[in-house]
Amino acid sequence: MAERNLDFDKVIDRRGTRSLKYDFAKRRGMPEDVLPLWVADMDFKTSSYIEDALIERAKHGIFGYSEVQTPYFEAIRAWMKKHHDWEVQEKWLVKTPGVVFALAMAVKAYTKPGDGVLIQSPVYYPFSGVIEDNGRKVVSNTLVLGEDNRYHIDFDDFEKKITEKKIKLFFLCSPHNPVGRVWTREELTKLGDICVKHHVIVVSDEIHQDFVFQRKHLVFANLKKEYEDISIVCTSPSKTFNLASLMMSNIFIPNRDLKHKFRKELDAAGTSQLGVMGLVACEAAYSKGEEWYQAMLSYVADNIAFTKRYVEKNLQGVRMAEHEGTYLVWLDFRGTGLSTEELERRMVYGAKLWLDSGKIFGESGSGFQRINVACPRSVLSEALDRIKKAIQE
Ligand SMILES: Cc1ncc(COP(=O)(O)O)c(C=O)c1O
């Protein structure tokens, strides 16, 4: 049967589906009727091949403990090879119920309470959450917004922070949420060489690896043999195929000792097998989802271009950071002259929009808003019109 879920213009009512994005505004302190473009899931139906695989499995009616067999790994292997030119080995794989969970396990496995863990703010806020909640300290090698409207890495500061704060663990976000960078080979190599030199373990969160628009995504561990030895690469079909609530991610740890330590933390946390639906969905996604993925990616790319044109033409004082990857667009409102509080008020109560306020990604995100453009174009257009009105108020 052919792929059926290719109409990305279709507005699908997600209310009343236990959706975090749509059903919890009031409980999270937002007006009931806000239009949500915050949390990173898509308003598109996933591939019909995944839908069908889940329905078929559900009809079996027995949901006992489950594990994967060779076809699961084969599907991942083929995807990583085709899309990222990366040869993964089955013995590297550890499955976890999500990438944030894996980040937390890495903190426990590779650092001690009180240690610093390095991040690059502004960055996906659970990075600092899992560090602080586990009694470690956040150290930021803060990204620098250049004249070219792209974020850059201050490599001197990166190395200085590592030596001064005795860093043993670094969380790389690649592609970077929220600033939309897809790191170049040169950038990744500079980072990697510094980490190798100072024996820093790199957790490379590559959950957005399939959303790259201008250049190829490079898997950190795949760049040099030495990097493979210090890497924990976090992947998942959850962003690519909109499966976040199925709670499955594939973590690759080529170094045996690092893998052993990681596994021990999983055991200590009491986790073993994942839910069968997530496993079924992952296998179907990577083995049958190509057509849907390509069509979705092209739609999202057009939404990004649409947003860029709109911002340039209609949103005075707002700049969109040069966008290379992810479906999360980073808008700089500082040129509007509005204070962070006033900007916030106008977005939520004026525009009736639920975006992610930039400051939750770190102090350097103040004055920015992150907008999720993985939605039908009509919804995106409505949201941008509302922003325009709200800043002209
Ligand atoms: C960089 C990054 N890592 C991890 C996650 C979430 O991963 P999970 O839902 O698998 O915990 C997100 C979701 O937005 C993300 O942007």
GROMACS .gro file of C-alpha atoms and ligand atoms in nm:
model
  409
    1MET     CA    1   0.000   0.000   0.000
    2ALA     CA    2   0.122   0.351  -0.075
    3GLU     CA    3   0.206   0.618   0.179
    4ARG     CA    4  -0.115   0.797   0.279
    5ASN     CA    5  -0.010   1.071   0.520
    6LEU     CA    6   0.140   1.324   0.285
    7ASP     CA    7  -0.103   1.614   0.324
    8PHE     CA    8   0.094   1.845   0.550
    9ASP     CA    9  -0.141   2.138   0.483
   10LYS     CA   10  -0.421   1.958   0.662
   11VAL     CA   11  -0.502   2.105   1.002
   12ILE     CA   12  -0.560   1.819   1.243
   13ASP     CA   13  -0.739   1.887   1.570
   14ARG     CA   14  -0.507   1.760   1.843
   15ARG     CA   15  -0.715   1.879   2.135
   16GLY     CA   16  -0.844   1.612   2.364
   17THR     CA   17  -0.570   1.365   2.266
   18ARG     CA   18  -0.364   1.400   2.588
   19SER     CA   19  -0.138   1.633   2.388
   20LEU     CA   20   0.112   1.825   2.601
   21LYS     CA   21   0.116   2.097   2.336
   22TYR     CA   22  -0.261   2.143   2.304
   23ASP     CA   23  -0.431   2.018   2.619
   24PHE     CA   24  -0.230   2.167   2.904
   25ALA     CA   25  -0.220   2.543   2.844
   26LYS     CA   26  -0.426   2.638   3.149
   27ARG     CA   27  -0.247   2.398   3.377
   28ARG     CA   28   0.083   2.547   3.267
   29GLY     CA   29  -0.026   2.905   3.334
   30MET     CA   30  -0.125   3.002   2.980
   31PRO     CA   31  -0.459   3.134   2.859
   32GLU     CA   32  -0.682   2.843   2.750
   33ASP     CA   33  -0.706   2.964   2.388
   34VAL     CA   34  -0.338   3.013   2.300
   35LEU     CA   35  -0.208   2.880   1.971
   36PRO     CA   36   0.082   2.650   2.070
   37LEU     CA   37   0.406   2.651   1.873
   38TRP     CA   38   0.634   2.564   2.160
   39VAL     CA   39   0.725   2.203   2.243
   40ALA     CA   40   0.918   2.019   1.972
   41ASP     CA   41   0.662   1.788   1.821
   42MET     CA   42   0.497   1.825   1.483
   43ASP     CA   43   0.134   1.886   1.397
   44PHE     CA   44   0.161   1.629   1.117
   45LYS     CA   45   0.045   1.270   1.113
   46THR     CA   46   0.339   1.037   1.101
   47SER     CA   47   0.399   0.797   0.811
   48SER     CA   48   0.103   0.570   0.742
   49TYR     CA   49   0.346   0.276   0.744
   50ILE     CA   50   0.416   0.349   1.110
   51GLU     CA   51   0.047   0.397   1.183
   52ASP     CA   52  -0.032   0.062   1.020
   53ALA     CA   53   0.249  -0.119   1.201
   54LEU     CA   54   0.124   0.012   1.537
   55ILE     CA   55  -0.238  -0.080   1.461
   56GLU     CA   56  -0.139  -0.429   1.358
   57ARG     CA   57   0.066  -0.477   1.672
   58ALA     CA   58  -0.212  -0.331   1.890
   59LYS     CA   59  -0.462  -0.575   1.741
   60HIS     CA   60  -0.254  -0.862   1.870
   61GLY     CA   61  -0.385  -0.761   2.208
   62ILE     CA   62  -0.102  -0.893   2.423
   63PHE     CA   63   0.149  -0.641   2.548
   64GLY     CA   64   0.393  -0.844   2.748
   65TYR     CA   65   0.763  -0.763   2.793
   66SER     CA   66   0.925  -0.709   2.459
   67GLU     CA   67   1.268  -0.692   2.302
   68VAL     CA   68   1.404  -0.627   1.955
   69GLN     CA   69   1.558  -0.867   1.710
   70THR     CA   70   1.789  -0.824   1.415
   71PRO     CA   71   1.546  -0.637   1.184
   72TYR     CA   72   1.527  -0.351   1.436
   73PHE     CA   73   1.899  -0.297   1.429
   74GLU     CA   74   1.914  -0.353   1.052
   75ALA     CA   75   1.660  -0.075   0.999
   76ILE     CA   76   1.865   0.168   1.209
   77ARG     CA   77   2.190   0.059   1.047
   78ALA     CA   78   2.057   0.119   0.696
   79TRP     CA   79   1.914   0.461   0.792
   80MET     CA   80   2.236   0.581   0.951
   81LYS     CA   81   2.439   0.458   0.656
   82LYS     CA   82   2.215   0.612   0.394
   83HIS     CA   83   2.148   0.943   0.565
   84HIS     CA   84   2.461   1.003   0.766
   85ASP     CA   85   2.722   0.782   0.604
   86TRP     CA   86   2.779   0.626   0.944
   87GLU     CA   87   2.840   0.253   0.996
   88VAL     CA   88   2.694   0.167   1.335
   89GLN     CA   89   2.761  -0.159   1.512
   90GLU     CA   90   2.500  -0.349   1.705
   91LYS     CA   91   2.727  -0.388   2.005
   92TRP     CA   92   2.739  -0.008   2.045
   93LEU     CA   93   2.363   0.024   2.087
   94VAL     CA   94   2.185   0.094   2.414
   95LYS     CA   95   1.815   0.174   2.396
   96THR     CA   96   1.673   0.425   2.644
   97PRO     CA   97   1.325   0.569   2.703
   98GLY     CA   98   1.421   0.904   2.552
   99VAL     CA   99   1.726   1.117   2.491
  100VAL     CA  100   1.688   1.337   2.800
  101PHE     CA  101   1.689   1.019   3.007
  102ALA     CA  102   2.015   0.921   2.838
  103LEU     CA  103   2.163   1.264   2.916
  104ALA     CA  104   2.079   1.214   3.282
  105MET     CA  105   2.234   0.866   3.281
  106ALA     CA  106   2.551   1.007   3.124
  107VAL     CA  107   2.577   1.271   3.398
  108LYS     CA  108   2.555   0.997   3.660
  109ALA     CA  109   2.787   0.758   3.478
  110TYR     CA  110   3.072   0.994   3.396
  111THR     CA  111   3.077   1.262   3.666
  112LYS     CA  112   3.055   1.298   4.042
  113PRO     CA  113   2.833   1.528   4.246
  114GLY     CA  114   2.976   1.880   4.240
  115ASP     CA  115   3.155   1.832   3.904
  116GLY     CA  116   3.099   2.077   3.623
  117VAL     CA  117   2.938   1.969   3.296
  118LEU     CA  118   2.994   2.184   2.988
  119ILE     CA  119   2.711   2.307   2.764
  120GLN     CA  120   2.679   2.574   2.497
  121SER     CA  121   2.404   2.818   2.590
  122PRO     CA  122   2.154   2.910   2.470
  123VAL     CA  123   2.066   2.543   2.449
  124TYR     CA  124   1.777   2.299   2.496
  125TYR     CA  125   1.688   2.366   2.861
  126PRO     CA  126   1.679   2.005   2.993
  127PHE     CA  127   2.057   2.003   2.938
  128SER     CA  128   2.102   2.226   3.244
  129GLY     CA  129   1.807   2.058   3.415
  130VAL     CA  130   1.961   1.710   3.421
  131ILE     CA  131   2.298   1.852   3.526
  132GLU     CA  132   2.162   2.054   3.819
  133ASP     CA  133   1.902   1.801   3.924
  134ASN     CA  134   2.181   1.548   3.963
  135GLY     CA  135   2.383   1.781   4.184
  136ARG     CA  136   2.640   1.878   3.919
  137LYS     CA  137   2.725   2.229   3.802
  138VAL     CA  138   2.642   2.385   3.468
  139VAL     CA  139   2.938   2.546   3.294
  140SER     CA  140   2.856   2.732   2.974
  141ASN     CA  141   3.074   2.797   2.674
  142THR     CA  142   2.820   3.051   2.557
  143LEU     CA  143   2.764   3.076   2.182
  144VAL     CA  144   2.833   3.408   2.015
  145LEU     CA  145   2.591   3.564   1.766
  146GLY     CA  146   2.807   3.701   1.485
  147GLU     CA  147   2.760   3.991   1.245
  148ASP     CA  148   2.665   3.725   0.989
  149ASN     CA  149   2.356   3.648   1.200
  150ARG     CA  150   2.485   3.300   1.282
  151TYR     CA  151   2.601   3.162   1.612
  152HIS     CA  152   2.968   3.077   1.653
  153ILE     CA  153   3.176   2.887   1.905
  154ASP     CA  154   3.436   3.069   2.114
  155PHE     CA  155   3.699   2.794   2.108
  156ASP     CA  156   3.941   2.971   2.340
  157ASP     CA  157   3.669   3.000   2.600
  158PHE     CA  158   3.574   2.635   2.536
  159GLU     CA  159   3.923   2.512   2.619
  160LYS     CA  160   3.964   2.757   2.907
  161LYS     CA  161   3.641   2.639   3.069
  162ILE     CA  162   3.753   2.277   3.032
  163THR     CA  163   4.085   2.336   3.203
  164GLU     CA  164   3.972   2.587   3.465
  165LYS     CA  165   3.661   2.396   3.569
  166LYS     CA  166   3.821   2.053   3.528
  167ILE     CA  167   3.547   1.944   3.289
  168LYS     CA  168   3.508   1.571   3.220
  169LEU     CA  169   3.177   1.578   3.030
  170PHE     CA  170   3.046   1.797   2.747
  171PHE     CA  171   2.693   1.802   2.605
  172LEU     CA  172   2.709   1.885   2.235
  173CYS     CA  173   2.380   1.974   2.067
  174SER     CA  174   2.418   1.887   1.700
  175PRO     CA  175   2.226   2.023   1.512
  176HIS     CA  176   2.178   2.291   1.772
  177ASN     CA  177   1.844   2.360   1.935
  178PRO     CA  178   1.746   2.648   1.956
  179VAL     CA  179   1.996   2.845   1.744
  180GLY     CA  180   1.952   2.630   1.432
  181ARG     CA  181   2.320   2.570   1.358
  182VAL     CA  182   2.448   2.260   1.179
  183TRP     CA  183   2.808   2.245   1.287
  184THR     CA  184   3.074   2.225   1.016
  185ARG     CA  185   3.349   1.968   0.997
  186GLU     CA  186   3.596   2.237   1.099
  187GLU     CA  187   3.397   2.336   1.405
  188LEU     CA  188   3.336   1.980   1.517
  189THR     CA  189   3.700   1.890   1.464
  190LYS     CA  190   3.818   2.185   1.671
  191LEU     CA  191   3.581   2.086   1.952
  192GLY     CA  192   3.672   1.720   1.922
  193ASP     CA  193   4.046   1.778   1.928
  194ILE     CA  194   4.017   1.988   2.243
  195CYS     CA  195   3.804   1.718   2.407
  196VAL     CA  196   4.049   1.442   2.313
  197LYS     CA  197   4.340   1.652   2.442
  198HIS     CA  198   4.175   1.704   2.781
  199HIS     CA  199   4.006   1.362   2.811
  200VAL     CA  200   3.656   1.504   2.797
  201ILE     CA  201   3.369   1.265   2.720
  202VAL     CA  202   3.129   1.402   2.459
  203VAL     CA  203   2.757   1.333   2.470
  204SER     CA  204   2.653   1.430   2.120
  205ASP     CA  205   2.278   1.486   2.116
  206GLU     CA  206   2.191   1.432   1.750
  207ILE     CA  207   1.817   1.394   1.787
  208HIS     CA  208   1.769   1.662   1.516
  209GLN     CA  209   2.017   1.497   1.276
  210ASP     CA  210   1.756   1.439   1.006
  211PHE     CA  211   1.657   1.807   0.988
  212VAL     CA  212   1.939   1.971   0.799
  213PHE     CA  213   1.883   2.208   0.512
  214GLN     CA  214   2.200   2.365   0.384
  215ARG     CA  215   2.475   2.119   0.453
  216LYS     CA  216   2.513   1.758   0.555
  217HIS     CA  217   2.486   1.661   0.917
  218LEU     CA  218   2.809   1.510   1.045
  219VAL     CA  219   2.795   1.250   1.319
  220PHE     CA  220   3.054   1.357   1.575
  221ALA     CA  221   3.179   1.005   1.646
  222ASN     CA  222   3.223   0.943   1.274
  223LEU     CA  223   3.475   1.220   1.216
  224LYS     CA  224   3.783   1.061   1.371
  225LYS     CA  225   3.859   0.730   1.532
  226GLU     CA  226   3.965   0.909   1.851
  227TYR     CA  227   3.625   1.076   1.873
  228GLU     CA  228   3.450   0.741   1.849
  229ASP     CA  229   3.630   0.646   2.164
  230ILE     CA  230   3.497   0.941   2.370
  231SER     CA  231   3.144   0.962   2.225
  232ILE     CA  232   2.795   0.888   2.341
  233VAL     CA  233   2.581   0.958   2.033
  234CYS     CA  234   2.212   1.010   2.107
  235THR     CA  235   1.972   0.940   1.821
  236SER     CA  236   1.602   0.873   1.791
  237PRO     CA  237   1.333   0.861   1.524
  238SER     CA  238   1.114   1.061   1.764
  239LYS     CA  239   1.172   1.407   1.613
  240THR     CA  240   1.207   1.283   1.254
  241PHE     CA  241   0.883   1.085   1.258
  242ASN     CA  242   0.690   1.264   1.534
  243LEU     CA  243   0.695   0.976   1.783
  244ALA     CA  244   0.801   1.154   2.105
  245SER     CA  245   0.546   0.992   2.334
  246LEU     CA  246   0.652   0.642   2.228
  247MET     CA  247   0.960   0.693   2.446
  248MET     CA  248   1.237   0.526   2.255
  249SER     CA  249   1.584   0.636   2.160
  250ASN     CA  250   1.896   0.468   2.030
  251ILE     CA  251   2.217   0.561   2.204
  252PHE     CA  252   2.546   0.455   2.046
  253ILE     CA  253   2.851   0.408   2.267
  254PRO     CA  254   3.143   0.254   2.077
  255ASN     CA  255   3.385   0.250   2.372
  256ARG     CA  256   3.329  -0.065   2.581
  257ASP     CA  257   3.419   0.090   2.913
  258LEU     CA  258   3.195   0.393   2.857
  259LYS     CA  259   2.914   0.165   2.748
  260HIS     CA  260   2.954  -0.052   3.054
  261LYS     CA  261   2.937   0.249   3.289
  262PHE     CA  262   2.630   0.380   3.109
  263ARG     CA  263   2.456   0.042   3.125
  264LYS     CA  264   2.526   0.018   3.496
  265GLU     CA  265   2.341   0.346   3.552
  266LEU     CA  266   2.044   0.216   3.355
  267ASP     CA  267   2.040  -0.094   3.572
  268ALA     CA  268   2.065   0.119   3.884
  269ALA     CA  269   1.770   0.325   3.764
  270GLY     CA  270   1.570   0.004   3.723
  271THR     CA  271   1.516   0.025   3.348
  272SER     CA  272   1.537  -0.273   3.119
  273GLN     CA  273   1.315  -0.324   2.816
  274LEU     CA  274   1.129  -0.047   2.636
  275GLY     CA  275   0.763  -0.042   2.535
  276VAL     CA  276   0.677  -0.254   2.236
  277MET     CA  277   0.496   0.025   2.052
  278GLY     CA  278   0.806   0.242   2.045
  279LEU     CA  279   1.014  -0.044   1.914
  280VAL     CA  280   0.761  -0.128   1.643
  281ALA     CA  281   0.738   0.237   1.542
  282CYS     CA  282   1.114   0.281   1.525
  283GLU     CA  283   1.161  -0.021   1.302
  284ALA     CA  284   0.878   0.083   1.069
  285ALA     CA  285   1.003   0.443   1.057
  286TYR     CA  286   1.356   0.364   0.952
  287SER     CA  287   1.262   0.083   0.716
  288LYS     CA  288   0.951   0.225   0.549
  289GLY     CA  289   0.935   0.595   0.627
  290GLU     CA  290   1.162   0.738   0.356
  291GLU     CA  291   0.894   0.880   0.127
  292TRP     CA  292   0.709   1.044   0.415
  293TYR     CA  293   1.035   1.178   0.558
  294GLN     CA  294   1.142   1.339   0.230
  295ALA     CA  295   0.803   1.498   0.176
  296MET     CA  296   0.785   1.623   0.535
  297LEU     CA  297   1.138   1.764   0.519
  298SER     CA  298   1.062   1.954   0.203
  299TYR     CA  299   0.743   2.096   0.361
  300VAL     CA  300   0.933   2.206   0.671
  301ALA     CA  301   1.208   2.362   0.456
  302ASP     CA  302   0.940   2.564   0.276
  303ASN     CA  303   0.795   2.671   0.612
  304ILE     CA  304   1.137   2.792   0.719
  305ALA     CA  305   1.181   2.989   0.397
  306PHE     CA  306   0.828   3.128   0.440
  307THR     CA  307   0.910   3.238   0.795
  308LYS     CA  308   1.233   3.405   0.684
  309ARG     CA  309   1.057   3.601   0.409
  310TYR     CA  310   0.778   3.698   0.646
  311VAL     CA  311   1.014   3.818   0.917
  312GLU     CA  312   1.222   4.024   0.674
  313LYS     CA  313   0.920   4.183   0.514
  314ASN     CA  314   0.682   4.231   0.803
  315LEU     CA  315   0.846   4.212   1.145
  316GLN     CA  316   1.035   4.532   1.203
  317GLY     CA  317   1.310   4.500   1.459
  318VAL     CA  318   1.299   4.118   1.449
  319ARG     CA  319   1.577   3.904   1.306
  320MET     CA  320   1.571   3.535   1.231
  321ALA     CA  321   1.900   3.360   1.302
  322GLU     CA  322   2.048   3.201   0.987
  323HIS     CA  323   1.877   2.865   0.989
  324GLU     CA  324   2.060   2.547   0.898
  325GLY     CA  325   1.891   2.271   1.095
  326THR     CA  326   1.599   2.159   1.319
  327TYR     CA  327   1.237   2.270   1.276
  328LEU     CA  328   1.274   2.525   1.555
  329VAL     CA  329   1.332   2.881   1.442
  330TRP     CA  330   1.511   3.132   1.665
  331LEU     CA  331   1.382   3.488   1.648
  332ASP     CA  332   1.569   3.786   1.790
  333PHE     CA  333   1.326   4.053   1.910
  334ARG     CA  334   1.583   4.278   2.073
  335GLY     CA  335   1.563   4.527   1.787
  336THR     CA  336   1.200   4.599   1.873
  337GLY     CA  337   1.310   4.776   2.192
  338LEU     CA  338   1.062   4.573   2.398
  339SER     CA  339   1.177   4.449   2.737
  340THR     CA  340   1.182   4.071   2.785
  341GLU     CA  341   0.876   4.093   3.012
  342GLU     CA  342   0.682   4.312   2.771
  343LEU     CA  343   0.774   4.085   2.479
  344GLU     CA  344   0.654   3.787   2.678
  345ARG     CA  345   0.328   3.961   2.768
  346ARG     CA  346   0.260   4.059   2.410
  347MET     CA  347   0.325   3.707   2.278
  348VAL     CA  348   0.107   3.533   2.533
  349TYR     CA  349  -0.173   3.784   2.596
  350GLY     CA  350  -0.154   4.002   2.284
  351ALA     CA  351  -0.079   3.747   2.013
  352LYS     CA  352  -0.227   3.459   2.215
  353LEU     CA  353   0.070   3.248   2.117
  354TRP     CA  354   0.251   2.988   2.323
  355LEU     CA  355   0.612   2.996   2.204
  356ASP     CA  356   0.922   2.906   2.400
  357SER     CA  357   1.063   3.218   2.559
  358GLY     CA  358   1.432   3.252   2.475
  359LYS     CA  359   1.542   3.302   2.833
  360ILE     CA  360   1.457   2.944   2.932
  361PHE     CA  361   1.749   2.835   2.711
  362GLY     CA  362   1.989   3.041   2.921
  363GLU     CA  363   2.048   3.407   3.002
  364SER     CA  364   2.187   3.469   2.652
  365GLY     CA  365   1.847   3.377   2.512
  366SER     CA  366   1.673   3.678   2.669
  367GLY     CA  367   1.493   3.885   2.410
  368PHE     CA  368   1.450   3.586   2.177
  369GLN     CA  369   1.158   3.350   2.112
  370ARG     CA  370   1.170   2.999   1.968
  371ILE     CA  371   0.896   2.907   1.727
  372ASN     CA  372   0.818   2.554   1.610
  373VAL     CA  373   0.740   2.565   1.237
  374ALA     CA  374   0.649   2.196   1.194
  375CYS     CA  375   0.284   2.278   1.142
  376PRO     CA  376   0.051   2.343   0.847
  377ARG     CA  377   0.146   2.662   0.663
  378SER     CA  378  -0.191   2.820   0.740
  379VAL     CA  379  -0.121   2.783   1.113
  380LEU     CA  380   0.228   2.926   1.076
  381SER     CA  381   0.098   3.215   0.873
  382GLU     CA  382  -0.167   3.290   1.137
  383ALA     CA  383   0.099   3.281   1.411
  384LEU     CA  384   0.327   3.521   1.221
  385ASP     CA  385   0.037   3.760   1.155
  386ARG     CA  386  -0.037   3.757   1.528
  387ILE     CA  387   0.326   3.835   1.610
  388LYS     CA  388   0.319   4.124   1.365
  389LYS     CA  389   0.009   4.272   1.525
  390ALA     CA  390   0.140   4.222   1.875
  391ILE     CA  391   0.469   4.401   1.817
  392GLN     CA  392   0.295   4.689   1.637
  393GLU     CA  393   0.051   4.730   1.929
  394LIG     C1  394   1.821   1.863   2.155
  394LIG     C2  395   1.710   1.778   2.211
  394LIG     N1  396   1.740   1.668   2.281
  394LIG     C3  397   1.642   1.589   2.332
  394LIG     C4  398   1.510   1.620   2.313
  394LIG     C5  399   1.404   1.535   2.374
  394LIG     O1  400   1.434   1.403   2.365
  394LIG     P1  401   1.343   1.292   2.434
  394LIG     O2  402   1.202   1.330   2.414
  394LIG     O3  403   1.382   1.169   2.362
  394LIG     O4  404   1.383   1.289   2.577
  394LIG     C6  405   1.475   1.734   2.240
  394LIG     C7  406   1.334   1.770   2.222
  394LIG     O5  407   1.300   1.877   2.186
  394LIG     C8  408   1.578   1.814   2.187
  394LIG     O6  409   1.550   1.924   2.118
   0.00000   0.00000   0.00000
